[in-house]
mmCIF file of C-alpha atoms in Angstrom:
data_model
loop_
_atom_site.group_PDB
_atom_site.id
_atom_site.type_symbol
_atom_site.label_atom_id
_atom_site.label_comp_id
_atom_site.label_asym_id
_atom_site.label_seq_id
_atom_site.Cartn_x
_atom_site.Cartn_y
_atom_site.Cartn_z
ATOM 1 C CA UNK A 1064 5.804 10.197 -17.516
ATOM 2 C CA UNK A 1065 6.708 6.671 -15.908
ATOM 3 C CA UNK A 1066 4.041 5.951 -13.677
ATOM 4 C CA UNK A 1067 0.989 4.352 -12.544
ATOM 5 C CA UNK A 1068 -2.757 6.002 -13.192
ATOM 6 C CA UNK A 1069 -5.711 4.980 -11.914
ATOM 7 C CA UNK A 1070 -9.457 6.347 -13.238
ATOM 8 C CA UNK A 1071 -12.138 7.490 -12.453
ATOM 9 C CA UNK A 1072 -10.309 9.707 -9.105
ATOM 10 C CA UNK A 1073 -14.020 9.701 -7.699
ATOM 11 C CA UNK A 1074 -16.841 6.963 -8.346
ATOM 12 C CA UNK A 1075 -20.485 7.204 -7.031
ATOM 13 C CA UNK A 1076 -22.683 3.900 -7.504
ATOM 14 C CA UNK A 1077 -26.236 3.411 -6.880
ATOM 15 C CA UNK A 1078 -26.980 0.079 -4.538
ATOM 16 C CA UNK A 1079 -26.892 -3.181 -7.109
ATOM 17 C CA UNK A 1080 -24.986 -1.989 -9.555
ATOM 18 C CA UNK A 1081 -21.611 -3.103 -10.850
ATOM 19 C CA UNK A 1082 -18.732 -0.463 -11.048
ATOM 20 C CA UNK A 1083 -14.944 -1.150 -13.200
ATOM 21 C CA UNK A 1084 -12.096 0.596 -11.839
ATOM 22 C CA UNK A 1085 -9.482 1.299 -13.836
ATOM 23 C CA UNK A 1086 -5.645 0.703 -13.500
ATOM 24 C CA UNK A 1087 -2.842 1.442 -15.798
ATOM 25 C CA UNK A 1088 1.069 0.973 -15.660
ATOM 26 C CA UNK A 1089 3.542 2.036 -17.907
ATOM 27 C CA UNK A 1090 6.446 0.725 -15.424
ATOM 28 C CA UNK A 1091 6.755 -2.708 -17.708
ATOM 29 C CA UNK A 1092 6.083 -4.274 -14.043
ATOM 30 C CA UNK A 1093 5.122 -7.859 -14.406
ATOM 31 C CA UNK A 1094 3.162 -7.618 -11.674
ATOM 32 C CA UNK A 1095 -0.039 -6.166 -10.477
ATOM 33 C CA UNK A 1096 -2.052 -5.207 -7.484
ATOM 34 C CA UNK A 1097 -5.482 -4.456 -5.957
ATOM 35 C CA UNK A 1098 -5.874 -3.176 -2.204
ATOM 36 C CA UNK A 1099 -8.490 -1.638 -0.239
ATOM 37 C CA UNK A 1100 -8.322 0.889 2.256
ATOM 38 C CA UNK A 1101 -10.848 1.768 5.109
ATOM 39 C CA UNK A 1102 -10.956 4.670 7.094
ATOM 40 C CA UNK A 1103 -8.038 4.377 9.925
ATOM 41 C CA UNK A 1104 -7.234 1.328 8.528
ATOM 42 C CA UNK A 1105 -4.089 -0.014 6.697
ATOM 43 C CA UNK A 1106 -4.267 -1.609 3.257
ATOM 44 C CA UNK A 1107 -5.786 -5.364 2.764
ATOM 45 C CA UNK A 1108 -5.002 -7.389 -0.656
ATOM 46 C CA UNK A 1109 -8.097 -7.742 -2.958
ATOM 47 C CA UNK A 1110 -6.495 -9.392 -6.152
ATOM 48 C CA UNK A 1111 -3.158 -9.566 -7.788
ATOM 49 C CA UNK A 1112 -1.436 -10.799 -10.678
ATOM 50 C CA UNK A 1113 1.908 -12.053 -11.653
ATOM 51 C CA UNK A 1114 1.616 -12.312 -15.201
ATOM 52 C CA UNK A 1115 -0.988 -12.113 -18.189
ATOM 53 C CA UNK A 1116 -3.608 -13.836 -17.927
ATOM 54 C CA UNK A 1117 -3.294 -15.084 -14.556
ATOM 55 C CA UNK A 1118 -4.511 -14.073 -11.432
ATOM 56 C CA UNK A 1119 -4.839 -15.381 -7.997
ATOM 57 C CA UNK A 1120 -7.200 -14.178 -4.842
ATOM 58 C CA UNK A 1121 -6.105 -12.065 -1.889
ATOM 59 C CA UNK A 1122 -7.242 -11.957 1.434
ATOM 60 C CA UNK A 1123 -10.784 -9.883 0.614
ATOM 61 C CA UNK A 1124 -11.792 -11.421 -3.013
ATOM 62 C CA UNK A 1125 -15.331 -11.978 -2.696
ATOM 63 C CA UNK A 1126 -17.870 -9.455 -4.505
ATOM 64 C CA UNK A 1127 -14.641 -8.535 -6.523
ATOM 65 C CA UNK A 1128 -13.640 -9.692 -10.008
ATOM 66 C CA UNK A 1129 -10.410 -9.096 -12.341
ATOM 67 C CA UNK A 1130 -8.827 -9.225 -15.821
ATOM 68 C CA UNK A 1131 -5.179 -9.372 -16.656
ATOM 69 C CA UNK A 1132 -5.822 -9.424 -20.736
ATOM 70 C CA UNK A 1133 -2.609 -7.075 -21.139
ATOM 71 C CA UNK A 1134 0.656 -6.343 -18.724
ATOM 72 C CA UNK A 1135 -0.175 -2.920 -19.039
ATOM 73 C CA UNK A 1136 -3.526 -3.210 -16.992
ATOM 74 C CA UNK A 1137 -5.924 -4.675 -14.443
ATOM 75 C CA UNK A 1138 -8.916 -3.614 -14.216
ATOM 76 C CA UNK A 1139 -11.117 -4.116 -10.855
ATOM 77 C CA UNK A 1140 -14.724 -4.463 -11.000
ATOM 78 C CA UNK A 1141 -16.689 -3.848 -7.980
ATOM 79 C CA UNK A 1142 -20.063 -6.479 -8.056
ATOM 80 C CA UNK A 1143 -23.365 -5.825 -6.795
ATOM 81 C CA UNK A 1144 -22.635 -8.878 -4.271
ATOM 82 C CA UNK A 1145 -19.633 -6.999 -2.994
ATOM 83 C CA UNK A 1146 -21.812 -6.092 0.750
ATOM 84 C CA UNK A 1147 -19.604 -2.466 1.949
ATOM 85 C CA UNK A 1148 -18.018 -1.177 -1.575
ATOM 86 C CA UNK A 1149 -17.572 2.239 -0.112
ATOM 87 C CA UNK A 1150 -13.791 2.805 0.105
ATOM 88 C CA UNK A 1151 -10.592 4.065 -1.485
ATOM 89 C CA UNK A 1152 -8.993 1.675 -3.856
ATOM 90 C CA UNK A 1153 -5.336 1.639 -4.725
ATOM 91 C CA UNK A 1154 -3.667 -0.296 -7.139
ATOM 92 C CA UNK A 1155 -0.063 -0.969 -7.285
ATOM 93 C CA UNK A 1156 2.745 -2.671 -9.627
ATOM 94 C CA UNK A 1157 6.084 -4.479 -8.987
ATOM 95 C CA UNK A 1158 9.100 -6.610 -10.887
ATOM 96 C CA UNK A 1159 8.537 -10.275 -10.783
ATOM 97 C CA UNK A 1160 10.939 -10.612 -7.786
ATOM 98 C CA UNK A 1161 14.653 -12.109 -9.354
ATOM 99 C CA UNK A 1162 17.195 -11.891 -6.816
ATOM 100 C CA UNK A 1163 14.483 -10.990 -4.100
ATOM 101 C CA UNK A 1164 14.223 -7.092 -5.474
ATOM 102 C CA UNK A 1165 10.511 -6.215 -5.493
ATOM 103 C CA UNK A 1166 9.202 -3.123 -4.488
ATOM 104 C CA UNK A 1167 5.952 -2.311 -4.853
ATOM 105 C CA UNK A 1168 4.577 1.397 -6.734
ATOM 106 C CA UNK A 1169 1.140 2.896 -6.089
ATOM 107 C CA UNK A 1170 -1.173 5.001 -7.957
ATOM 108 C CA UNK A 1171 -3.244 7.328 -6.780
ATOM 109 C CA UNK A 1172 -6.123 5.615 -5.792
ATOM 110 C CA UNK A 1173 -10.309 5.637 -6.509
ATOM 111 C CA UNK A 1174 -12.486 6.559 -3.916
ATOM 112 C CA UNK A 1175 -15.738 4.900 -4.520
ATOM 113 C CA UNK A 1176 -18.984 5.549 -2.722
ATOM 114 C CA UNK A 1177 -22.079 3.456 -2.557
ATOM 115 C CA UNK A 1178 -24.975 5.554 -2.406
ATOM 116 C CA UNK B 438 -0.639 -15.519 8.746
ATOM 117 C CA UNK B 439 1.894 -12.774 9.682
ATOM 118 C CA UNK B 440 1.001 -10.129 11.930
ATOM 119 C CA UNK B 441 2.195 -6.375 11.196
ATOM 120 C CA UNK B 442 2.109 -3.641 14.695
ATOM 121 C CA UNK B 443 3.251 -0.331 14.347
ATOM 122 C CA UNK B 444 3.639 2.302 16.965
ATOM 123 C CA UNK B 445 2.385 4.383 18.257
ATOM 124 C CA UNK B 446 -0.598 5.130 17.056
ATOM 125 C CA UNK B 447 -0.823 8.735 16.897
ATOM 126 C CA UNK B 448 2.373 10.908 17.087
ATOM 127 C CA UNK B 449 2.280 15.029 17.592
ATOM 128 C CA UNK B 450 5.552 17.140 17.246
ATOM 129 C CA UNK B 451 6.696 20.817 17.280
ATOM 130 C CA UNK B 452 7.983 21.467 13.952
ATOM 131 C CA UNK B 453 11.797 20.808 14.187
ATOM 132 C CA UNK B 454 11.317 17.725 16.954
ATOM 133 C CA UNK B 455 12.777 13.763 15.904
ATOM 134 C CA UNK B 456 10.638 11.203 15.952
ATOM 135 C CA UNK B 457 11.378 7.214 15.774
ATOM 136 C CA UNK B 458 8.294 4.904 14.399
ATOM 137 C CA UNK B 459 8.545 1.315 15.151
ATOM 138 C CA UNK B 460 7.239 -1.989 13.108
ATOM 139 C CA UNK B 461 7.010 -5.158 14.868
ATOM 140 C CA UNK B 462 5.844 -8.431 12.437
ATOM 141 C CA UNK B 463 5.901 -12.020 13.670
ATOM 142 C CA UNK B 464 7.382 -14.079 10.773
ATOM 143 C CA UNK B 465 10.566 -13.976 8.261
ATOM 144 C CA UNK B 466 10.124 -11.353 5.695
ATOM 145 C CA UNK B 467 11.435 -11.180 1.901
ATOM 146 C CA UNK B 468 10.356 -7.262 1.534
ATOM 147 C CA UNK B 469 9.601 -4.517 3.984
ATOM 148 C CA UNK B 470 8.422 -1.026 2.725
ATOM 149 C CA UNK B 471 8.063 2.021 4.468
ATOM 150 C CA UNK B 472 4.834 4.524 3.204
ATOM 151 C CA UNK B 473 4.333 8.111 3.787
ATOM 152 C CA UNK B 474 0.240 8.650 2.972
ATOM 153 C CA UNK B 475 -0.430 12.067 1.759
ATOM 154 C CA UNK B 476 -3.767 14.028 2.777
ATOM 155 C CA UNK B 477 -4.823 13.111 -0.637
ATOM 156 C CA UNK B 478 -4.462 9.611 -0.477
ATOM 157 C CA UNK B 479 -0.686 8.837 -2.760
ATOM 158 C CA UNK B 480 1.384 6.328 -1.210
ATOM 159 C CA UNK B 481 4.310 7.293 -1.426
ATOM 160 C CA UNK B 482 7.671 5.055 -1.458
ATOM 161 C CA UNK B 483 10.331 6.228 1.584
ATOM 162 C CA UNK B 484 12.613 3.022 1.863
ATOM 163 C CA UNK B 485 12.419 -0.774 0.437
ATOM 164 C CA UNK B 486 14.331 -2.142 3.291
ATOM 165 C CA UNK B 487 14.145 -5.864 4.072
ATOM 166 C CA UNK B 488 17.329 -5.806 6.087
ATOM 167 C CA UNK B 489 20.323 -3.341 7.112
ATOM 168 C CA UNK B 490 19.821 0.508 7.060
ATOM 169 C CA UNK B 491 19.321 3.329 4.839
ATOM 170 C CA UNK B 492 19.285 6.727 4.332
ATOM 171 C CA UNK B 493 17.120 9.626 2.656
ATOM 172 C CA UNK B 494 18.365 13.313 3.601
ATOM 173 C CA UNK B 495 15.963 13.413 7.067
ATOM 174 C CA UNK B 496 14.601 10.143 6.814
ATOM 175 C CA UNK B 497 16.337 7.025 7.470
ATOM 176 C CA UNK B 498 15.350 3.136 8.450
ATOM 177 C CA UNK B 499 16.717 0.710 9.622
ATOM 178 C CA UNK B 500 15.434 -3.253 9.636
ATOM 179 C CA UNK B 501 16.214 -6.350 12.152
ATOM 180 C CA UNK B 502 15.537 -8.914 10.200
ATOM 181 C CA UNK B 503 16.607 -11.690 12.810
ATOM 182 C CA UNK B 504 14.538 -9.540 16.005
ATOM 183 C CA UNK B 505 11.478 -9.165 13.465
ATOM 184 C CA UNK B 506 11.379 -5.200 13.391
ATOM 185 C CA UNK B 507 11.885 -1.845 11.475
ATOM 186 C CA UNK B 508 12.590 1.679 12.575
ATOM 187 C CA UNK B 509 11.709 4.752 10.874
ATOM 188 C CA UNK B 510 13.854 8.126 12.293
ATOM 189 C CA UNK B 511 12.459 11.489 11.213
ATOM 190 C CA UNK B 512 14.521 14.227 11.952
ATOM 191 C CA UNK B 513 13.934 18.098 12.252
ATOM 192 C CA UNK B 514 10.111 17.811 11.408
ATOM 193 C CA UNK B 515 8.150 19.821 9.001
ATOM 194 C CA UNK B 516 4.902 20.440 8.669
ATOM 195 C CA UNK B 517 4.624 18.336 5.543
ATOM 196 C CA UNK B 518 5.842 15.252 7.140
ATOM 197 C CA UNK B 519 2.400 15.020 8.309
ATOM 198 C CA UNK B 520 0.268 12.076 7.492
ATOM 199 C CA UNK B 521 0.075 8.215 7.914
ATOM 200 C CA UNK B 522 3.189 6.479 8.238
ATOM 201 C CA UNK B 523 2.823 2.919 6.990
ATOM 202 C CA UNK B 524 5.249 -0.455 7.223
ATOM 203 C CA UNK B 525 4.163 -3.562 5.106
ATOM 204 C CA UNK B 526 6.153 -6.636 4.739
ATOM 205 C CA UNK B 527 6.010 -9.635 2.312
ATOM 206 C CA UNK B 528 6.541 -12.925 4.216
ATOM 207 C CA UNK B 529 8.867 -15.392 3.422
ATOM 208 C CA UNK B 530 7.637 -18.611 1.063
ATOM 209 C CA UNK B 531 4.276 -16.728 0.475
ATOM 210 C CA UNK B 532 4.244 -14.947 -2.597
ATOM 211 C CA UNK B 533 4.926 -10.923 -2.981
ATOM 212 C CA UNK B 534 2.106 -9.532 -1.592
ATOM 213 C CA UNK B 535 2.202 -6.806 1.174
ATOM 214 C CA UNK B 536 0.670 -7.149 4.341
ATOM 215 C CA UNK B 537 0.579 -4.014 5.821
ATOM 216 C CA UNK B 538 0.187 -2.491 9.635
ATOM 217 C CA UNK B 539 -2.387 0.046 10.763
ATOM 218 C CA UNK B 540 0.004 2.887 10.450
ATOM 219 C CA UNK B 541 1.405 6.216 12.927
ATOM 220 C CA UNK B 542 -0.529 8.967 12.199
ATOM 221 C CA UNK B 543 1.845 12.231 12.695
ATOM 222 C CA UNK B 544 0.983 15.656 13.016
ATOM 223 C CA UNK B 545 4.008 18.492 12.887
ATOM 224 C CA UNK B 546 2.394 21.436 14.132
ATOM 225 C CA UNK B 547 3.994 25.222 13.346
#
């Protein structure tokens, strides 16, 4: 299956420890995508990346970190400095826009909890 | 940067009722998306639609690109149209990522 898959579905983290989300795309999407989604709230940017190796900061970056070692995957880590981690996490993929064309595909999220 | 309303808020139908959702943003766009959020969480794609207007059996959209809003028509409801509606929009000159709106929340009640 073409697709998007994102692991663990549910994460539980003591206080002070750092947590890696995982996110994998077998889409051959250039790029990649972290959000993060509070409760009655719409999605906000976290990280993203165009191409390997690369990434740049969205609009909530801080107590977050990235890698973007292959095209297939971008892992999200979650750091202890990171101040309300509880959420749900989605990541999503697109083409490099050419010609404008750049939808963006979303997996099916983590939910982490801070306990 | 670019702000993203949708109304309303909170929508409840009769099974079988339309329903129109609205996105207002305040810049030039290069992408506009239209979500459907499951009770589980999946986003899940209903129309790419920077400009013009589309069509998806009971769903359709249409975009204004030059009055700076979108239009999502749901007719004949069912009960699993419920969920959160969302719009997001790229802005033009920024690079592709989505800023999205706070979403309609819609109930189709039996």
């Amino acid at each position: 299956d073409g697709g998007i898959t994102q692991s663990p579905k549910y994460l539980f983290r003591k206080e002070g420890q750092n947590v890696t989300l995982s996110c994998e795309q077998n889409l051959n999407h250039d790029a990649m995508y972290w959000y993060r989604q509070d409760p009655g709230q719409g999605l906000r940017l976290i990280y993203y990346s165009q191409i390997v190796n690369d990434f740049q900061k969205g609009d909530i970056a801080e107590g977050y970190s990235v890698s973007r070692e292959k095209k297939e995957s971008f892992p999200l880590t979650v750091t202890s400095a990171q101040k309300n981690p509880t959420a749900f996490y989605l990541c999503a993929s697109s083409m490099v826009p050419r010609g404008g064309l750049n939808e963006q595909f979303f997996g099916p999220g983590t939910r982490l909890t801070v306990l | 940067g670019i702000q993203v309303e949708q109304s309303p808020p909170d929508l409840i139908l009769q099974e079988g009722a339309n329903s129109t959702l609205r996105c207002n943003f305040s810049d030039s766009v290069n992408n506009l998306q239209w979500f459907h959020q499951n009770p589980w969480g999946q986003l899940i794609n209903l129309f790419y639609i920077p400009s013009g207007t589309k069509q998806n059996g009971r769903l359709s959209a249409t975009t204004v690109a030059t009055e700076r809003y979108s239009l999502l028509y749901i007719s004949s409801s069912q009960t699993t149209d419920s969920g959160v509606y969302f719009c997001a929009v790229a802005p033009q000159g920024g690079s592709e990522k989505l800023v999205f709106g706070k979403g309609t929340k819609l109930t189709v009640n039996p």
